[in-house]
Coordinates of C-alpha atoms and ligand atoms in Angstrom, one line a residue:
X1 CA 23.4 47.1 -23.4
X2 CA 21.2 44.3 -22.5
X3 CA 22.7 41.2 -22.2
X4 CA 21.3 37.6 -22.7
X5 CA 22.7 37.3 -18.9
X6 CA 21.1 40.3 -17.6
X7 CA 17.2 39.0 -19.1
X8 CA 17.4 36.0 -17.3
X9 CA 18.8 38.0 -14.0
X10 CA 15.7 39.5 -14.8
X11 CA 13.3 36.7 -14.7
X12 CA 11.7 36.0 -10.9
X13 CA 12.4 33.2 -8.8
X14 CA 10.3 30.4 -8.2
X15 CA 9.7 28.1 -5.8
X16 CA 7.8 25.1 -6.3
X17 CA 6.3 23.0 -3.2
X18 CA 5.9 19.1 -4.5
X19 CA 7.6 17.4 -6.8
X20 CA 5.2 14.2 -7.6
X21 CA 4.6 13.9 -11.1
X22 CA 3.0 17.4 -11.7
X23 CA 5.3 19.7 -9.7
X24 CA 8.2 18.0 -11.3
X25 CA 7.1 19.3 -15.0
X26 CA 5.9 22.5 -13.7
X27 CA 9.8 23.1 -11.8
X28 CA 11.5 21.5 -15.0
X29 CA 9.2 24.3 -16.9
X30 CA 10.8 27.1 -15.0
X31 CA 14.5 25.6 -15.1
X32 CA 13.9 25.3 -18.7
X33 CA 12.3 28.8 -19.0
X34 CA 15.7 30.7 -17.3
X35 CA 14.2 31.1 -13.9
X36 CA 15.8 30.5 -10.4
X37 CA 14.5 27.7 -9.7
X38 CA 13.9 26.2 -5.6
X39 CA 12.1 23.1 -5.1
X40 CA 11.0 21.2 -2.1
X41 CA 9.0 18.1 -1.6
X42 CA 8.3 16.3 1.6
X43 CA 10.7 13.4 -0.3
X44 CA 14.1 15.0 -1.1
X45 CA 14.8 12.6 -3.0
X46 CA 12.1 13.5 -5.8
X47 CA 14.3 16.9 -6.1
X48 CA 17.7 15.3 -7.6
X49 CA 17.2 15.1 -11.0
X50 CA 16.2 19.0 -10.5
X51 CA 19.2 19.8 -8.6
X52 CA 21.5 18.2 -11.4
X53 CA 19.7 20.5 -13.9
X54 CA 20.4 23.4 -11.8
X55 CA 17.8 23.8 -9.0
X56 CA 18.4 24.9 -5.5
X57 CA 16.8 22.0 -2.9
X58 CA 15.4 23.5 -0.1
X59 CA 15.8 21.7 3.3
X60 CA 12.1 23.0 4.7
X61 CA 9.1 24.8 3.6
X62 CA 10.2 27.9 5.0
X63 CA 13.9 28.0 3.4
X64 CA 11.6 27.2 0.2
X65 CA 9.0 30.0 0.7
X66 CA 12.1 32.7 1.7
X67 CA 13.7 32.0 -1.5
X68 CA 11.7 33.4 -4.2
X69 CA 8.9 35.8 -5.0
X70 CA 7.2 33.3 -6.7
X71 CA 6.0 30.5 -4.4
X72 CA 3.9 27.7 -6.7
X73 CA 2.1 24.7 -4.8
X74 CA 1.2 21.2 -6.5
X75 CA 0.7 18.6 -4.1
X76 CA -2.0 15.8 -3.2
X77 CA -4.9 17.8 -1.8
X78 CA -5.3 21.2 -0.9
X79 CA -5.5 20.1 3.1
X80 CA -1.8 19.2 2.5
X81 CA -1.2 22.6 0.6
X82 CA -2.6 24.2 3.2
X83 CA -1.2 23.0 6.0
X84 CA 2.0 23.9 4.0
X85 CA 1.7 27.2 3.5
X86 CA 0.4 27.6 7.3
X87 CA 3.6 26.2 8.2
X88 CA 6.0 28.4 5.9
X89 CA 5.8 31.2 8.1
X90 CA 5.6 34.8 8.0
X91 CA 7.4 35.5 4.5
X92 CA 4.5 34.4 3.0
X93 CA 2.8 37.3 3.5
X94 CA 5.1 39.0 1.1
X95 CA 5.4 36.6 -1.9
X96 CA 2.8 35.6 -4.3
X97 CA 1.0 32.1 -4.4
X98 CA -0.1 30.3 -7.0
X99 CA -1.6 26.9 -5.7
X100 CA -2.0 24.4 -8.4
X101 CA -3.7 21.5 -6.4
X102 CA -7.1 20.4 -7.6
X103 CA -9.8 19.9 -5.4
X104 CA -13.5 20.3 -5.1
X105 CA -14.4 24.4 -4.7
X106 CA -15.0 24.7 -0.9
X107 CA -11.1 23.1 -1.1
X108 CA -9.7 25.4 -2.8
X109 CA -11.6 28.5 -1.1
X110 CA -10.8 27.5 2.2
X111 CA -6.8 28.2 1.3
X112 CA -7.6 31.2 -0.9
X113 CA -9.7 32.4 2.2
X114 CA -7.3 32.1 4.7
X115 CA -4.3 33.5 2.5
X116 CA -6.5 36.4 2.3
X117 CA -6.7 36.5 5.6
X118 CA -3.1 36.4 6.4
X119 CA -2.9 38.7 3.5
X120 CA -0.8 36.6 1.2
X121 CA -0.8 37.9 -2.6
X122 CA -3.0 34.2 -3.9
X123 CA -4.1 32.6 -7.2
X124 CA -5.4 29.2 -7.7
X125 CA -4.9 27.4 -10.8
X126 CA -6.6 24.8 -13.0
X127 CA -4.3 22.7 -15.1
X128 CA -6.1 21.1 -17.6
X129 CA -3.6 18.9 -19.2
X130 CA -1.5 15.6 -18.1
X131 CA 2.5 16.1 -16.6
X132 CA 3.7 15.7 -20.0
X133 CA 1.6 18.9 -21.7
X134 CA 3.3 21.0 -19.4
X135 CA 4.8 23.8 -21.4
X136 CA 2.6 23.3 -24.4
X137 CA 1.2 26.2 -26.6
X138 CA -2.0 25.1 -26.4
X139 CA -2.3 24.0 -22.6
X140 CA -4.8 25.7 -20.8
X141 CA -5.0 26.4 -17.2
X142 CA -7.9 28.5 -15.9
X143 CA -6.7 30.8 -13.1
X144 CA -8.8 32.7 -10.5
X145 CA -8.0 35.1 -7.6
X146 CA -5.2 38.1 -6.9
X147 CA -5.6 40.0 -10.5
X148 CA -2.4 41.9 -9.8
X149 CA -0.9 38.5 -9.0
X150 CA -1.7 37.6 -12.8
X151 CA -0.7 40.8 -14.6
X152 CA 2.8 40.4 -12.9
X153 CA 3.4 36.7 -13.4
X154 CA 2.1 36.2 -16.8
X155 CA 4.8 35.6 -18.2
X156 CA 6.3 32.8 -16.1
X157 CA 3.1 31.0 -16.0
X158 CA 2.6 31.2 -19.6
X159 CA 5.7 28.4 -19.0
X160 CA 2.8 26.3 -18.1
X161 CA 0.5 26.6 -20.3
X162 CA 0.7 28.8 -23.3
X163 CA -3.3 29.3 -23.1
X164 CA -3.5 30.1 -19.5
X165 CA -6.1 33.0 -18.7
X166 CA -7.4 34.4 -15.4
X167 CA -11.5 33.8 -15.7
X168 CA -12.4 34.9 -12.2
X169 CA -11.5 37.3 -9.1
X170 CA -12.6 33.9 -7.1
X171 CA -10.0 31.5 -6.5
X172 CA -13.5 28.6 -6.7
X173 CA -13.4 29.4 -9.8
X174 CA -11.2 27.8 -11.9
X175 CA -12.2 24.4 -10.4
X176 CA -15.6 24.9 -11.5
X177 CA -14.6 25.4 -15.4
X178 CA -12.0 22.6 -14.8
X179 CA -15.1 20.0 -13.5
X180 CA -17.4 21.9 -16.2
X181 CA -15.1 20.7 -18.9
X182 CA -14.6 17.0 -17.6
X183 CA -18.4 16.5 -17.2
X184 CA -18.8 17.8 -20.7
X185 CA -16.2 15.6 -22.3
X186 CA -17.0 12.6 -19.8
X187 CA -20.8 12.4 -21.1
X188 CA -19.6 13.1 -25.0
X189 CA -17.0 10.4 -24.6
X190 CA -19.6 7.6 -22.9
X191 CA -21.9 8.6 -25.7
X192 CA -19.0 8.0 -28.3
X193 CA -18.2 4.6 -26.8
X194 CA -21.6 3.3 -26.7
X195 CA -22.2 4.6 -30.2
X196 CA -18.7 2.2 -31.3
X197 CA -19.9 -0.8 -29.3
X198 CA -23.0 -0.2 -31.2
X199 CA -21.3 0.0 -34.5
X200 CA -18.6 -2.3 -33.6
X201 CA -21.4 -4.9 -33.0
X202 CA -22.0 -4.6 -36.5
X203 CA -18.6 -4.6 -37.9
X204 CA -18.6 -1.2 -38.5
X205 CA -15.1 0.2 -38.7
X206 CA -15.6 3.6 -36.0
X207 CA -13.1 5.5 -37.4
X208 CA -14.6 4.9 -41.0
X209 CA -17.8 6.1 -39.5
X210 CA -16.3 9.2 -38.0
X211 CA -15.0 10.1 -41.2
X212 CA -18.3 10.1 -42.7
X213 CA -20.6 11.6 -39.9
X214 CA -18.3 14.5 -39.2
X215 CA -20.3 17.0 -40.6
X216 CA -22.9 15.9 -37.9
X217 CA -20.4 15.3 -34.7
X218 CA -19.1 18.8 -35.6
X219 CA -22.5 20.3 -35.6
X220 CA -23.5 18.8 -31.8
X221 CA -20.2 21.2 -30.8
X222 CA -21.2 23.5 -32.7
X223 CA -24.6 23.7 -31.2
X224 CA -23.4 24.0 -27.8
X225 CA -23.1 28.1 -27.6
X226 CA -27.1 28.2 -28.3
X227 CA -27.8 25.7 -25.6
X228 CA -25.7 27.8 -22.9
X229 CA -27.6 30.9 -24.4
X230 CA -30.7 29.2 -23.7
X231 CA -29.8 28.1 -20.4
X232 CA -28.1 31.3 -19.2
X233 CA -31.4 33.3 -19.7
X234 CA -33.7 30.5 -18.9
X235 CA -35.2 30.4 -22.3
X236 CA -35.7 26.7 -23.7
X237 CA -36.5 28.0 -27.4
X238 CA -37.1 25.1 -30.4
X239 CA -34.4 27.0 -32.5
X240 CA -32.7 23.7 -31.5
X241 CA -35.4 21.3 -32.0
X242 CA -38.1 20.6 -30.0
X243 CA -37.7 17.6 -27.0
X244 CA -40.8 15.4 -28.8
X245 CA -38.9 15.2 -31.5
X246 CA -36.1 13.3 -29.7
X247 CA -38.2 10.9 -27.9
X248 CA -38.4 8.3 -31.2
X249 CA -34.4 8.2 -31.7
X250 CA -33.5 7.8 -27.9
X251 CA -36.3 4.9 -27.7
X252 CA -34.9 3.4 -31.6
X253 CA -31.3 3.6 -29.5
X254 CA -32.6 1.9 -26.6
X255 CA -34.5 -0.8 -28.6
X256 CA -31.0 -1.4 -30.9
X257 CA -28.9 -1.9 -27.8
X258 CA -31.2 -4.4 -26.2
X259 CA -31.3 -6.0 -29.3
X260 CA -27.5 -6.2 -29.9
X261 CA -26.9 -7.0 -26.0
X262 CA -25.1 -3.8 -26.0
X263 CA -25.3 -1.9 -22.0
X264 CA -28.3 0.3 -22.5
X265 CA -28.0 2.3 -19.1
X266 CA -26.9 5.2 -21.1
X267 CA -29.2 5.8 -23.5
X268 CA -32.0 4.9 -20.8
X269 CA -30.8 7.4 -19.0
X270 CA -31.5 9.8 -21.8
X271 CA -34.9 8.3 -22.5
X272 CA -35.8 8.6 -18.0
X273 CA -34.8 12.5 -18.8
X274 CA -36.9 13.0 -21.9
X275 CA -39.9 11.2 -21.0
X276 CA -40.2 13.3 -17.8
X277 CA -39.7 16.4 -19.5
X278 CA -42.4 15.5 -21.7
X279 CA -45.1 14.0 -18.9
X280 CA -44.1 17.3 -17.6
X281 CA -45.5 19.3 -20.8
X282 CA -42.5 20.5 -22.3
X283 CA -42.8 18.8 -25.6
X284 CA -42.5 21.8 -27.6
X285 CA -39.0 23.2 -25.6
X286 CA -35.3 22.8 -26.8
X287 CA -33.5 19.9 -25.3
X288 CA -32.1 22.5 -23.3
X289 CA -35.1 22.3 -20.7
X290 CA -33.3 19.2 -19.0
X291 CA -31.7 21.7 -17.4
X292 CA -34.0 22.3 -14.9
X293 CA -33.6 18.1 -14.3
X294 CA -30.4 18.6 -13.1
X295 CA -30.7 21.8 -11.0
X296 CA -33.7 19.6 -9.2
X297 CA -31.3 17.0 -7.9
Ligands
NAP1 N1 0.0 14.2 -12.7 C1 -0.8 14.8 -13.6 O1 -0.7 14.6 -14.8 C2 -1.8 15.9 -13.2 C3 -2.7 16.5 -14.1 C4 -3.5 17.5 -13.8 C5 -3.5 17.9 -12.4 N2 -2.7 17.3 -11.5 C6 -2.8 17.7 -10.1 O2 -1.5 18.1 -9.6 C7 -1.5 17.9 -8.2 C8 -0.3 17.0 -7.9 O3 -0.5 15.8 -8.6 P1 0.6 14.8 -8.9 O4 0.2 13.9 -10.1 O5 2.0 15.5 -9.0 O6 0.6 13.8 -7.6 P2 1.6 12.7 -7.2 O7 2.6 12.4 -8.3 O8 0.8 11.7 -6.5 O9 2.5 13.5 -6.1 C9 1.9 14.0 -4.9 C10 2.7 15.1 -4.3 O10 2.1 15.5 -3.1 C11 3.1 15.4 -2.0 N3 2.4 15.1 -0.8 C12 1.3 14.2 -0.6 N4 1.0 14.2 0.7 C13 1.8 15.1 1.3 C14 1.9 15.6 2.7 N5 1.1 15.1 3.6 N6 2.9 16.5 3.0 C15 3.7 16.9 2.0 N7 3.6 16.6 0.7 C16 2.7 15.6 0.4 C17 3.9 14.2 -2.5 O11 5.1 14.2 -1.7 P3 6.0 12.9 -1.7 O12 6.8 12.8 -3.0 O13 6.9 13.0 -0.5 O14 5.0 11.7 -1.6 C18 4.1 14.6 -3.9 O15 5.0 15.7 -4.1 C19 -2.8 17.2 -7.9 O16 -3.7 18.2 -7.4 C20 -3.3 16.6 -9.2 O17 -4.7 16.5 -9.2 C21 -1.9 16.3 -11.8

């Protein structure tokens, strides 16, 4: 008979390394989810409200490490999670890792590379949600590295993320799709906020105006899957609209802002990239030719 005891007996133990404000909801996630639970961070404090809840505090790294198959890393830096793991000692070798610390690509490869090297079962994770949407159905978190590491820890790391998926065999990976999504909303959102100043200049309620310009905010989403078409074979196709034709509108934009005394660096921007494309004779390709700007940088 299976028991409601003998499932959770069942479930792995985890260890998670740093308890700041993101290893605290990702050990509070595995408490919560029925796992054996260790924590450590470099503050022991951090750890009570764990403990009370049923966690067991490790005194070092390597008490931590030793106590679970499962070893899960969020701290500041992945110089800090590596020296970490380099100091947890030779257990290591035969637990898995998952490292959750962000950091720029050659970061995060340096500690994938050298658990590789040391032979240490290793995944590195992108959270992309805040402390609190840890657990959520929708939270994603891009993984990349040991495949067998995924298959067999699926299920506790769905306690992070209930939309977590493993994109890559290359733990530089996930990074990359985690930066690729903040520079994509970063430039939507600058564009937003300029539009509202613009339309807030005029006493324009923005939320009114979102309600009535959906149809056309959903279709620049929309249009993104043709644009990475375009850019993954090199293609700049007018499918999308030829550049020329979005030289009058970026210039009208420009014009309107200076008017209204309303920062016009961003549209400028726009208008520096289109007029080159066009001195460079690409009146007639998508908008997806600015590309090429960017990869010249
Ligand atoms: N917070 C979020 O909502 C969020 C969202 C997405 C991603 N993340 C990522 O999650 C990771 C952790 O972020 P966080 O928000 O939890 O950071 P945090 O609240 O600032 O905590 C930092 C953690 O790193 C530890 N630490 C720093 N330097 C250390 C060292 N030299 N030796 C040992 N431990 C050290 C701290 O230990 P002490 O407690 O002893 O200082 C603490 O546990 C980061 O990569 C962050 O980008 C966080």
């Amino acid at each position: 008979m299976t028991t409601a005891s003998a499932q959770t007996d069942a479930l792995p133990a985890v260890t998670v390394i740093g308890l700041g404000e993101m290893g605290f909801a990702l050990a509070s996630a595995f408490l919560d989810g029925g796992h054996p639970t260790t924590v450590w961070n470099r503050t022991p404090e951090k750890a009570d409200a764990l403990v009370a809840k049923g966690a067991e505090r490790a005194a070092t790294v390597h008490e931590a490490v030793a106590a679970s198959s499962l070893v899960v890393v969020s701290v500041k830096g992945n110089a800090t999670a590596h020296e970490l793991l380099k100091s947890s000692g030779e257990e290591l070798s035969s637990r898995a890792v998952v490292n959750l610390t962000d950091g720029a690509s050659a970061e995060v490869r340096a500690v994938a590379d050298w658990a590789e090297g040391q032979g240490v079962p290793y995944l590195h994770g992108q959270i992309m949600t805040i402390a609190p949407g840890i657990g959520g159905a929708e939270t994603v978190v891009f993984y990349g590295g040991s495949h067998a590491v995924y298959d067999r820890y699926q299920r506790t790391l769905q306690l992070i993320g209930g939309r977590g998926a493993l994109v890559a065999a290359d733990a530089g990976v996930p990074t990359l799709y985690g930066m690729a999504v903040h520079g994509t909303m970063w430039g939507a959102l600058n564009g937003f906020l300029h539009a509202a100043a613009l339309l807030s200049s005029e006493g324009i309620e923005v939320k009114r105006f979102l309600d009535d310009a959906n149809p056309s905010v959903s279709a620049l989403l929309a249009s993104l899957p043709m644009i990475a078409d375009e850019v993954d074979r090199g293609e700049y196709a007018t499918e999308y609209g030829a550049l020329q034709h979005h030289l009058p509108s970026v210039q009208d934009l420009v014009r309107e802002s200076v008017a209204r005394n309303i920062d016009a660096e961003f549209p400028g921007y726009t208008l520096g990239l289109v007029e080159g494309a066009l001195e460079e004779g690409h009146a007639n390709d998508s908008y997806s030719r600015l590309i090429e700007h960017f990869r010249q940088q």
